[in-house]
Short mmCIF file of C-alpha atoms in Angstrom, two decimals:
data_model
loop_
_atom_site.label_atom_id
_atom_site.label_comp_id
_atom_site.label_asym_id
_atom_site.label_seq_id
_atom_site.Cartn_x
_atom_site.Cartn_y
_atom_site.Cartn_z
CA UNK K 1 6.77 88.76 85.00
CA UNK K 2 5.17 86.24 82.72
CA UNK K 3 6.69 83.29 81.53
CA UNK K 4 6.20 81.57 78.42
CA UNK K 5 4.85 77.94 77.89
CA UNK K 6 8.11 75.35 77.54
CA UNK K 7 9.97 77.90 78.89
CA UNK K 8 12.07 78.49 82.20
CA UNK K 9 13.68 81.43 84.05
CA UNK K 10 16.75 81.27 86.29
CA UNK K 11 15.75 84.22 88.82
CA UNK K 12 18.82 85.57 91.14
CA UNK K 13 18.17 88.42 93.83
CA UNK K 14 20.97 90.30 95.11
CA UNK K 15 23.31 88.41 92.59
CA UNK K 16 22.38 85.06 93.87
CA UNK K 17 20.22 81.59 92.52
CA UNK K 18 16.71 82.60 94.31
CA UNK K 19 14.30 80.55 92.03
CA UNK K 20 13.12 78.90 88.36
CA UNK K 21 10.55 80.68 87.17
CA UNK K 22 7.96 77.83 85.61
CA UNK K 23 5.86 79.56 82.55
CA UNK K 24 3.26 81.82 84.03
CA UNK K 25 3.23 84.97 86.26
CA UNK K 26 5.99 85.33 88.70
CA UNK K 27 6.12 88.58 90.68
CA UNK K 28 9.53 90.13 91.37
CA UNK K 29 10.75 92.52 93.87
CA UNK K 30 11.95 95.59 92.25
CA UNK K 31 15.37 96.34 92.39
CA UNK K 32 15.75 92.93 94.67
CA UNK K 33 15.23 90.60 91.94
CA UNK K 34 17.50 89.75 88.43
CA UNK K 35 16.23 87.40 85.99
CA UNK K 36 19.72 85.77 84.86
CA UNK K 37 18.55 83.57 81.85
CA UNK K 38 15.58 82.18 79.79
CA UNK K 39 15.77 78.59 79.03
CA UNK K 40 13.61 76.62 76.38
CA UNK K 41 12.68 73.85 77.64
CA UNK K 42 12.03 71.89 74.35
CA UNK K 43 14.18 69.74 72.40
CA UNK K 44 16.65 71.13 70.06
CA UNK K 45 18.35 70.07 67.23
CA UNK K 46 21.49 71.17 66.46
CA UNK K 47 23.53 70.46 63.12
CA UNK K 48 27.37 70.81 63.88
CA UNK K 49 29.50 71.71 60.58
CA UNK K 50 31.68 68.86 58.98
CA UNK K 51 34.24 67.50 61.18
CA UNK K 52 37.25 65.04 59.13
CA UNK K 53 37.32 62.13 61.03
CA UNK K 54 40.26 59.68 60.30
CA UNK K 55 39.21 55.85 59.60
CA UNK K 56 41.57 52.70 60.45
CA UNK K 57 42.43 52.14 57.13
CA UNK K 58 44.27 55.80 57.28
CA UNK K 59 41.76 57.75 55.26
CA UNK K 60 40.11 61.05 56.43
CA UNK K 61 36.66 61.31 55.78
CA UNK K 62 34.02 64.58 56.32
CA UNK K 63 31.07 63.54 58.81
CA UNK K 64 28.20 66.01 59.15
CA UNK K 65 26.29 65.18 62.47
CA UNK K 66 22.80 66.34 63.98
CA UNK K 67 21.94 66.17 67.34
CA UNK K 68 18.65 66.01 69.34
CA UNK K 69 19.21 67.07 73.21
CA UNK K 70 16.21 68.54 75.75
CA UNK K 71 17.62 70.84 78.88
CA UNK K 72 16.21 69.33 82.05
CA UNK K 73 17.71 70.96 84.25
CA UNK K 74 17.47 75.06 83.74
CA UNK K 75 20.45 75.69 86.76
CA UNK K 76 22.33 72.73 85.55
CA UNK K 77 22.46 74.38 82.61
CA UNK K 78 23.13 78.09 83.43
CA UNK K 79 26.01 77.26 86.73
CA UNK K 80 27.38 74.26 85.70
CA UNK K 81 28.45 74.90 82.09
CA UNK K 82 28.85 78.00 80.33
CA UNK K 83 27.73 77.48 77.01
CA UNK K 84 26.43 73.73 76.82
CA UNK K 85 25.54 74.10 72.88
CA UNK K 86 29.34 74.45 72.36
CA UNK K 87 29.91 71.85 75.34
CA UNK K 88 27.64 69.48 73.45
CA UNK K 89 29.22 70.37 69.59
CA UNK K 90 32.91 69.82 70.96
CA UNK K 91 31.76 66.32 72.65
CA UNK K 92 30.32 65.19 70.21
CA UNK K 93 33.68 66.12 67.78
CA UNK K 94 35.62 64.06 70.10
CA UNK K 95 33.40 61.16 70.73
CA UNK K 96 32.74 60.77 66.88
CA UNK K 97 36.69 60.63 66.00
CA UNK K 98 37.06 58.03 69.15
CA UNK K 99 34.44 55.78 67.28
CA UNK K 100 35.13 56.24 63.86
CA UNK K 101 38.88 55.93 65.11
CA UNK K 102 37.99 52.16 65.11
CA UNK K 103 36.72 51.62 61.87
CA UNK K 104 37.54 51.06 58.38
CA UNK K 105 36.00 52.90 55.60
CA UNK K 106 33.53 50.33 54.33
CA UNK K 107 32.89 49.16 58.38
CA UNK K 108 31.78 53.38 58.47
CA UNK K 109 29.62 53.76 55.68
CA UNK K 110 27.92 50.45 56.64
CA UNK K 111 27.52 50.94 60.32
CA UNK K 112 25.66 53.99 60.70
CA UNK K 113 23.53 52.80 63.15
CA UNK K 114 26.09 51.28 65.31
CA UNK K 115 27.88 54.95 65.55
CA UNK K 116 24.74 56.65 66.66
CA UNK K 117 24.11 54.14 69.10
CA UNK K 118 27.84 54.62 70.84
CA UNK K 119 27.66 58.44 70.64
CA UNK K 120 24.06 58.71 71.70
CA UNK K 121 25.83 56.83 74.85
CA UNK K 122 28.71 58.78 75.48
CA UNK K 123 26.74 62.40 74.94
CA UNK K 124 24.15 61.15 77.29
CA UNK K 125 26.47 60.53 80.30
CA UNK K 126 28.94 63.43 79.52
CA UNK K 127 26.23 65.79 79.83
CA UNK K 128 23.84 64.65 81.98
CA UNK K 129 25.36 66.70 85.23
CA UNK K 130 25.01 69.91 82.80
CA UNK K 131 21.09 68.97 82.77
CA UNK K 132 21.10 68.06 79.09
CA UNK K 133 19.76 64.78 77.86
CA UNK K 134 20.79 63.70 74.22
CA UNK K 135 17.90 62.15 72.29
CA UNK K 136 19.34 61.21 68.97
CA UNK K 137 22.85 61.32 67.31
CA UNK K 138 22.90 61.61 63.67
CA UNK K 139 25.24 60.54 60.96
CA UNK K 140 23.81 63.86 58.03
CA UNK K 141 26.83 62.24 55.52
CA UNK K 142 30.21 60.86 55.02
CA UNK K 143 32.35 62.01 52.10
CA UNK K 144 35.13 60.54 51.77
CA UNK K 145 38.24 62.47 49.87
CA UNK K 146 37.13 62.63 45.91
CA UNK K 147 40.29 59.74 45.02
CA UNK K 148 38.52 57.46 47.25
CA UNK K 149 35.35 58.44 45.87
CA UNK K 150 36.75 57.46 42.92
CA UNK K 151 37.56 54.62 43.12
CA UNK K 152 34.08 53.72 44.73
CA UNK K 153 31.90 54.67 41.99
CA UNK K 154 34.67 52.33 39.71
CA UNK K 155 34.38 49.49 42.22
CA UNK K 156 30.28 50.67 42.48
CA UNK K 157 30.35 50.75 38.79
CA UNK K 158 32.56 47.04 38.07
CA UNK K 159 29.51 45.42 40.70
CA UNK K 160 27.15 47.23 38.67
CA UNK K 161 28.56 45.47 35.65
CA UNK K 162 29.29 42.12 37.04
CA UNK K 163 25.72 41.77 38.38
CA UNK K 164 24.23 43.07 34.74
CA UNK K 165 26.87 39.91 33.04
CA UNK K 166 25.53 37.46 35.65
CA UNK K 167 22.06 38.17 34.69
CA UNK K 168 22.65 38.71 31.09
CA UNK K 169 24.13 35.39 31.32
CA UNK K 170 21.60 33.87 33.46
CA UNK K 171 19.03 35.27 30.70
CA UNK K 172 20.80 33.63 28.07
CA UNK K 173 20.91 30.57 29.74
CA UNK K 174 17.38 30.57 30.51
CA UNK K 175 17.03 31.44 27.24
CA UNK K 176 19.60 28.73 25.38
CA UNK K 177 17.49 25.86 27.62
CA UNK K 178 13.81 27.59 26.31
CA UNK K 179 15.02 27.28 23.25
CA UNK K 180 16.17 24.15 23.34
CA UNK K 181 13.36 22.71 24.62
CA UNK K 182 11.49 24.42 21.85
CA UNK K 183 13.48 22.99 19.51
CA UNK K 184 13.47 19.48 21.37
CA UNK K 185 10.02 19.65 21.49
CA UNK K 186 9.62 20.68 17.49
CA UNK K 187 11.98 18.13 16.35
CA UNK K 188 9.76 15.47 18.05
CA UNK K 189 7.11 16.51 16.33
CA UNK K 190 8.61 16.59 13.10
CA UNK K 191 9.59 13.55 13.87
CA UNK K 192 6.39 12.08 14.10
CA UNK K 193 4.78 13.98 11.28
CA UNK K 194 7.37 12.67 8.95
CA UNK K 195 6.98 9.11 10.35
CA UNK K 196 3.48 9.34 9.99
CA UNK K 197 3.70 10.17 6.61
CA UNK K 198 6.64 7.66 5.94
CA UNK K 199 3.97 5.25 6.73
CA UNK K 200 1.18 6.98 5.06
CA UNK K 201 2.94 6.95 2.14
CA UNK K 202 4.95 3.32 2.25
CA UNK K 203 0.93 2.21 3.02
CA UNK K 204 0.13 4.03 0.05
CA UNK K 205 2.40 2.51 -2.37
CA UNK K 206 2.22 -0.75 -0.66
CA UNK K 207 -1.62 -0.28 -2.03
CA UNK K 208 -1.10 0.68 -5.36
CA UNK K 209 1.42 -1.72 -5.99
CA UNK K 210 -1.04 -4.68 -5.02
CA UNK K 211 -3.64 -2.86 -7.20
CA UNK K 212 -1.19 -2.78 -9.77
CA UNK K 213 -0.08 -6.05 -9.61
CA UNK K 214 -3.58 -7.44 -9.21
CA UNK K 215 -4.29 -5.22 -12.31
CA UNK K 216 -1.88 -6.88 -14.27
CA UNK K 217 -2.50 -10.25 -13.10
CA UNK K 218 -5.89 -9.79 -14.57
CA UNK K 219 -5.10 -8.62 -17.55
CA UNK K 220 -2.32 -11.47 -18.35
CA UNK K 221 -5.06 -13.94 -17.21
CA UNK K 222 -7.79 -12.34 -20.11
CA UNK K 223 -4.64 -12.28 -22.53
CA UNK K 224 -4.59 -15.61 -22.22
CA UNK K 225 -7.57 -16.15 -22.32
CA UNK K 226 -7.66 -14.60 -25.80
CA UNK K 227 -4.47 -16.21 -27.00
CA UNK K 228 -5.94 -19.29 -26.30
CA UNK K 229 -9.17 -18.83 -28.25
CA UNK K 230 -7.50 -17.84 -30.93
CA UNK K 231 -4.98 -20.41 -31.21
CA UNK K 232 -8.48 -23.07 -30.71
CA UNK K 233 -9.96 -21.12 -33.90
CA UNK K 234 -7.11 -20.80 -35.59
CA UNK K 235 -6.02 -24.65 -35.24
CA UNK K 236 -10.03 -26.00 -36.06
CA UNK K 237 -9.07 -23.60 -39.53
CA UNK K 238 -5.98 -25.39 -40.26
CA UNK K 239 -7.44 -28.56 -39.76
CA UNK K 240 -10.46 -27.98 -41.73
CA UNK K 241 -8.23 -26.77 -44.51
CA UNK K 242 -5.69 -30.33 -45.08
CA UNK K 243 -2.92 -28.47 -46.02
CA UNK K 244 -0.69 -30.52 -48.63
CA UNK K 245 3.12 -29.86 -49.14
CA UNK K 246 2.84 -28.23 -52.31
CA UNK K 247 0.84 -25.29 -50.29
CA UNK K 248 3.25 -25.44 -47.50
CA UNK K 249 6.04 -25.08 -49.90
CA UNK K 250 3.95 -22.43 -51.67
CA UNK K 251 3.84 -20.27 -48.37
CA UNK K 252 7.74 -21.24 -47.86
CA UNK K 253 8.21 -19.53 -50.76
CA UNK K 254 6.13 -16.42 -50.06
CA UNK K 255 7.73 -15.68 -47.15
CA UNK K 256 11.23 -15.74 -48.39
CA UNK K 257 11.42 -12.45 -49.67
CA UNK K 258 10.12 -10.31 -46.20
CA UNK K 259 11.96 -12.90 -44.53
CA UNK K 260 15.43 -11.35 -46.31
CA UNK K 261 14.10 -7.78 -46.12
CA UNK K 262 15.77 -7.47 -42.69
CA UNK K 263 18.58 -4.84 -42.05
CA UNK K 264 20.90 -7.34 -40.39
CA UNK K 265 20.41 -9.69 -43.23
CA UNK K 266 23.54 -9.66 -45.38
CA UNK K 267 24.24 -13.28 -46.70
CA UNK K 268 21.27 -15.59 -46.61
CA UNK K 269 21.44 -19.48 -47.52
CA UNK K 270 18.90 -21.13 -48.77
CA UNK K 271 18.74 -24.67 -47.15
CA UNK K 272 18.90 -27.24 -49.81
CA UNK K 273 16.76 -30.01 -48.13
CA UNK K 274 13.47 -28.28 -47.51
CA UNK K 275 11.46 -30.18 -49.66
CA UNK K 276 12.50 -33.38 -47.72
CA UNK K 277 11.80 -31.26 -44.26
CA UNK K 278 8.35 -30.48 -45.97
CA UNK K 279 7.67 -34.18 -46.38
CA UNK K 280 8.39 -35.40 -43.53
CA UNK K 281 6.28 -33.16 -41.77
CA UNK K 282 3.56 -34.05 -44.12
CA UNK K 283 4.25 -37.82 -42.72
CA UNK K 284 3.67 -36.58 -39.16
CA UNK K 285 0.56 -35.30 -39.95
CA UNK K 286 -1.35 -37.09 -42.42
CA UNK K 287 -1.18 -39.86 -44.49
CA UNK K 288 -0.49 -40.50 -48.28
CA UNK K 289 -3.52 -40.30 -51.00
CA UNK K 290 -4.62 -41.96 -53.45
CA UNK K 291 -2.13 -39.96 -55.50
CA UNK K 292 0.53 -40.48 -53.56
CA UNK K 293 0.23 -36.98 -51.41
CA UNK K 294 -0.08 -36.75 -47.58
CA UNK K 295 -2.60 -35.13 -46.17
CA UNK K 296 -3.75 -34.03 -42.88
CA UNK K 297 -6.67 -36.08 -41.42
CA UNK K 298 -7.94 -34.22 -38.64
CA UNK K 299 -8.99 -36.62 -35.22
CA UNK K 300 -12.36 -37.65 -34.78
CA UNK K 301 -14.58 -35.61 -32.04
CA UNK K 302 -14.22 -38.10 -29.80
CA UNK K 303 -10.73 -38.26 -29.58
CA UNK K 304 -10.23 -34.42 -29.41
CA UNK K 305 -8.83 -33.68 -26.00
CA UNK K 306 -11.46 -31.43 -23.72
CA UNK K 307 -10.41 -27.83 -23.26
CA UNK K 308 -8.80 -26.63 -20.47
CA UNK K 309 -11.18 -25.11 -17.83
CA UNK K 310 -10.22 -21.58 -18.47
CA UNK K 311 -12.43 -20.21 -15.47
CA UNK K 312 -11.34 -20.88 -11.94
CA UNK K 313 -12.98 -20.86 -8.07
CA UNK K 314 -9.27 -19.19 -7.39
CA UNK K 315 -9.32 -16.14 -10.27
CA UNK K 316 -12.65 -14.93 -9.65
CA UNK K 317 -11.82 -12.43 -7.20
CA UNK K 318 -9.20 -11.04 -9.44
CA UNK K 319 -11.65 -9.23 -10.85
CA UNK K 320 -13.65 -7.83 -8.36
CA UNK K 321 -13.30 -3.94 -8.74
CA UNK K 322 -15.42 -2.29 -5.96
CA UNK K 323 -13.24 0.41 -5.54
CA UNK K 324 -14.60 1.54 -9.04
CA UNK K 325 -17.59 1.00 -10.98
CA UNK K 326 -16.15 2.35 -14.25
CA UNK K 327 -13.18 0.20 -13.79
CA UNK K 328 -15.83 -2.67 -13.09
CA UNK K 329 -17.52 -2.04 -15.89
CA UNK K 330 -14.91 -1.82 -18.30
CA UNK K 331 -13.19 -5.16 -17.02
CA UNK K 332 -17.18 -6.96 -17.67
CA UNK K 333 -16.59 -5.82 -21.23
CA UNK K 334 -13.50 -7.02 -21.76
CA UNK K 335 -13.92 -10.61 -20.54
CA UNK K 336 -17.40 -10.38 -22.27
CA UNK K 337 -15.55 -10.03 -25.12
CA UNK K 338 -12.66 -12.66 -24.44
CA UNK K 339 -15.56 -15.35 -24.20
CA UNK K 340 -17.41 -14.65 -27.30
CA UNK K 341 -17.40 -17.63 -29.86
CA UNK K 342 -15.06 -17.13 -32.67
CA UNK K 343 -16.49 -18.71 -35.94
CA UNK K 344 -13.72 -20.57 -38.16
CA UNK K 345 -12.44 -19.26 -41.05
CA UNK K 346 -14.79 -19.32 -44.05
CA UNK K 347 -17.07 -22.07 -42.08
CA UNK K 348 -20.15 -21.29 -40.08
CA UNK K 349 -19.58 -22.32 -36.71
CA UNK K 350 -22.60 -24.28 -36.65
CA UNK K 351 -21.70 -26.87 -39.47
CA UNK K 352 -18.58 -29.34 -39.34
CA UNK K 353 -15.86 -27.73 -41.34
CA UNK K 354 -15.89 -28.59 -45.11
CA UNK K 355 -12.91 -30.10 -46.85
CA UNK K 356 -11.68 -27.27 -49.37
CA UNK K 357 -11.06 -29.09 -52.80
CA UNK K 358 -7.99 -28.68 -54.63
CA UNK K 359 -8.24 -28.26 -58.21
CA UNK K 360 -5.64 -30.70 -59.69
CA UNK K 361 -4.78 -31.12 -63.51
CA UNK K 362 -5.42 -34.46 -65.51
CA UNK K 363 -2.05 -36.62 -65.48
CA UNK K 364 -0.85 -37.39 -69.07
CA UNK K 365 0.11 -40.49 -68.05
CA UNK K 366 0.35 -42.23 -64.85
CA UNK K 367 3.25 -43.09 -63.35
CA UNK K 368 4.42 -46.24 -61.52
CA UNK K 369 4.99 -46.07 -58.00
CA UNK K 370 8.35 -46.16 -57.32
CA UNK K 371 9.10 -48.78 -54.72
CA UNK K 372 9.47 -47.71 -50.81
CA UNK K 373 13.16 -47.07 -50.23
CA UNK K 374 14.80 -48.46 -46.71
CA UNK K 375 16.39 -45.40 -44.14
CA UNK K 376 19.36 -46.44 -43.27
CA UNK K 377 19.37 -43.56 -40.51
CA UNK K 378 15.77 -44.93 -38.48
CA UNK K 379 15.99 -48.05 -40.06
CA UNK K 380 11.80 -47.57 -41.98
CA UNK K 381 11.08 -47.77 -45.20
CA UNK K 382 10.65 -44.11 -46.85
CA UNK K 383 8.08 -43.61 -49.58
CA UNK K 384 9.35 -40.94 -51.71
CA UNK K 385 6.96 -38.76 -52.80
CA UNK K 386 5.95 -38.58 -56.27
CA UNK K 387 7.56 -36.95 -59.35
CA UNK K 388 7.16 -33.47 -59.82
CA UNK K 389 6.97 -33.72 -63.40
CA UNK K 390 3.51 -36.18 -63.16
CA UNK K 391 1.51 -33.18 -62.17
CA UNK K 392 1.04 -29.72 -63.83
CA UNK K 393 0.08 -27.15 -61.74
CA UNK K 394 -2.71 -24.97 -61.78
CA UNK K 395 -3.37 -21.82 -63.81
CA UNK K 396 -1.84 -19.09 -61.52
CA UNK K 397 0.53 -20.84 -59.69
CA UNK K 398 4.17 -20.63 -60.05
CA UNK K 399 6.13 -23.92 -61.89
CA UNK K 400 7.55 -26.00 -58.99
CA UNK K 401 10.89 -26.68 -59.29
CA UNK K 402 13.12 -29.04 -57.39
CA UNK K 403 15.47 -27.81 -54.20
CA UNK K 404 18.36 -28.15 -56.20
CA UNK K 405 16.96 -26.45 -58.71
CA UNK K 406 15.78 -23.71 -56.32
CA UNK K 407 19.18 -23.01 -54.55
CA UNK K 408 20.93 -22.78 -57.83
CA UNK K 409 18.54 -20.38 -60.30
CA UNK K 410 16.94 -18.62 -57.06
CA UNK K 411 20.10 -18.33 -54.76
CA UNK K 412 21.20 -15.60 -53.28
CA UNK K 413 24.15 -13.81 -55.41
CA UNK K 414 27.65 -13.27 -55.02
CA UNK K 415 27.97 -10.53 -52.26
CA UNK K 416 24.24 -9.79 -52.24
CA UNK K 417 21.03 -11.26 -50.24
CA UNK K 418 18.56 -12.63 -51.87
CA UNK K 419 15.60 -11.16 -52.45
CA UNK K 420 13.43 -13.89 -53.82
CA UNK K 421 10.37 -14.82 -56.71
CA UNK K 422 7.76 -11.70 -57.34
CA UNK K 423 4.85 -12.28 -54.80
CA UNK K 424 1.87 -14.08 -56.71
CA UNK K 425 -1.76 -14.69 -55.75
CA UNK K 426 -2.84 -18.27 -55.29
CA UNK K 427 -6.16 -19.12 -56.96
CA UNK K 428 -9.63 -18.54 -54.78
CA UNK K 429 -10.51 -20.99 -52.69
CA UNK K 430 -6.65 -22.06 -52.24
CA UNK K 431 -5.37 -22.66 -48.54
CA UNK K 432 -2.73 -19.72 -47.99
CA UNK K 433 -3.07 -17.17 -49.97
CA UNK K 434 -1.32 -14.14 -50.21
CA UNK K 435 -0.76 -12.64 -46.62
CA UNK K 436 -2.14 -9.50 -45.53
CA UNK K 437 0.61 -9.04 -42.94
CA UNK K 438 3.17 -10.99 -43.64
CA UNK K 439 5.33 -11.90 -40.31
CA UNK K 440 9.11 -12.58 -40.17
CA UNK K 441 8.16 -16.66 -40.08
CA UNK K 442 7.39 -19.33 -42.62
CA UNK K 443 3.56 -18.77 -41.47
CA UNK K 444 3.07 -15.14 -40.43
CA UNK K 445 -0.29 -15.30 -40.08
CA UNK K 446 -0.68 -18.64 -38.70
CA UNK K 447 0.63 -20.60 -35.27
CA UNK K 448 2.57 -23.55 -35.73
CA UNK K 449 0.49 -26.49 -35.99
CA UNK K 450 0.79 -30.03 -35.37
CA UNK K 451 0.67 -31.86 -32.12
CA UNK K 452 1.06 -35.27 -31.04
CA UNK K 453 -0.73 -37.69 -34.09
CA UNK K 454 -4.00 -39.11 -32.73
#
């Protein structure tokens, strides 16, 4: 007889245990010898069917096991236990249901590895005097019943959910503090930007205000400038010209009719003591004639106060224009301009000014001077000034008449304003003439002029 490899025979001869057949070539005696049973000799695995298994916690469960077992002993195996596949399935039945016994449902599905360890244990001894030796115990599954199951994939399923809110939430709170660092971090930088250009601009406008003002300043300071030359020409012209009363009444007159053309002019009064007013300013100025008229006597050269320094160490950097050359070049004009010598009216500015000359009518007969009358106001003697009716004026010029005279045939009207004589043209040659642009003033054309009497 021939054995196979991982294989044993239990040989019997005349109905009893004679020998184990190892794999190979045995020779038996005819009719003597019985081979009772063929053993493999390699390890098995055997899957038992579902077994329920009651937990702790009073709920049954299905447990599918495997099992990994080796025979070591062949006649341990064939005399001591009939069947030791079923010996092994019903032990491990029992020893399962005495572990799980002890359990609770969660403790079971958890603690796989525990359970194999305790059955691989019990198996082990229980059949070791069958010649069996259990390698491995298996837990295949554990169902528990469908109500439990359940209720597991809900629980399963509320974990699920809780765990996806906690890390939706931890997301969005990574996310809120990203953010706001972002926006922490933009703000700041807005921040500065706008500060910067706060102070960019502020800078800016400080700048072009000084400019401005320095501008200005400059401007005023050449106005001046001007308005001072002028007023130097304009009072060498009246000087030069000796202006008498009769031509400062003469340009009174003149004047009267644009000085009633105004639209808030309703009721105008003529004063009645101009003519007086006139002479004594005529006093201030000048002295009386030959005839018996004042006239200005301008001051001698030496006694002519020396003009005012218009140039300064301090204003001539008010000027300076760097920045711009066009600007530069304009303001070099314009105070080229300002200094330029202004010639006096109708007198080179070379010669002295010439004395116009008046061109007065023959007196029919010459009258006595009247004798100086005492103010009892200042406490002088007054000289009047003579008769009107001593003189005839020229060809061209209006009659004079006296201030009474004046106020009552050239006074305004009941409930009207008055609109004054018809403009007439002086003779040539005559100190104020007819304006060209007559002002809103006695002397539209001219400054006052006077001054303290040298």
């Amino acid at each position: 007889m021939v054995v196979p490899q991982a294989q044993s025979a239990v040989i019997e001869r005349l109905g009893r245990f004679r020998t184990v057949a190892s794999p190979g070539l045995t020779f038996l005696v005819p009719f003597l010898d019985k081979v009772r049973a063929r053993i493999d000799l390699r390890e098995q695995v055997v899957s038992f069917p579902p077994q329920p298994v009651i937990t702790e916690d009073n709920l049954t469960v299905s447990i599918d096991t495997v099992v990994y077992f080796q025979v070591t002993d062949s006649r341990a195996a064939v005399y001591e236990i009939s069947n030791y596949i079923v010996g092994v399935e019903q032990l491990t039945t029992t020893t399962l249901r005495n572990v799980v016994g002890g359990m609770s449902l969660e403790q079971t599905l958890t603690s796989r590895d525990s359970i194999n360890t305790q059955l691989r244990g019990v198996l082990d001894e229980a059949t070791g005097r069958w010649g069996i030796r259990v390698g491995r115990v298996e837990l295949k599954a554990i169902d528990p019943p469908p109500s439990i199951q359940d209720s597991m994939e809900k629980q399963m399923r509320a974990d699920r959910e809780k765990r996806a809110m906690i890390l939706t939430a931890e997301g969005q709170r990574e996310s809120a503090i990203k953010t706001a660092e972002g926006q922490k971090q933009s703000q700041i930088l807005s921040a500065e930007g706008a500060r910067q250009a706060t102070i960019l601009a502020a800078e800016a406008e400080r700048q072009s205000r000084i400019l401005r003002a320095q501008g200005e300043r400059a401007a005023r300071y050449l106005q001046a400038q001007g308005q001072a030359k002028a007023i130097e020409k304009v009072f060498a012209a009246i000087k030069a010209g000796r202006p008498t009363p009769e031509v400062l009444a003469y340009q009174y007159l003149q004047t009267l009719p644009q000085m009633a053309q105004g639209d808030a002019n309703k009721v105008w009064m003529i004063p009645s003591d101009y003519g007086k007013a006139l002479e004594g300013f005529a006093r201030a100025l000048g002295a009386p004639g030959d005839d018996g008229v004042f006239r200005y006597e301008p001051a001698k050269d030496d006694d002519v106060p020396a003009k005012p320094e218009l140039e300064d160490e301090e204003v001539a950097d008010w000027f300076e224009t760097k920045s711009d050359p066009k600007v530069a070049e304009a303001v070099a004009a314009a105070e080229a301009v300002a200094r330029q010598e202004v010639p006096a009216l109708g007198v080179p500015s070379s010669a002295p000014p010439a004395r116009p000359q008046i061109p007065r009518p023959q007196q029919q007969q010459q009258a006595p001077a009247p004798e100086p009358e005492a103010d009892e106001d200042r406490g002088t003697e007054v000289t009047p000034a003579p008769p009107k009716q001593a003189s005839t004026p020229p060809a061209g010029l209006p009659q004079p008449q006296s201030p009474l005279q004046s106020q009552q045939h050239s006074g305004p009207p009941q409930g009207g304003s008055y609109q004054g004589p018809p403009p007439q043209t002086p003779p040539p040659g005559q100190f104020g003439g007819q304006q060209q642009n007559p002002g809103s003033g006695p002397f539209p054309q001219q400054p006052p002029f006077g001054g303290p009497r040298r």
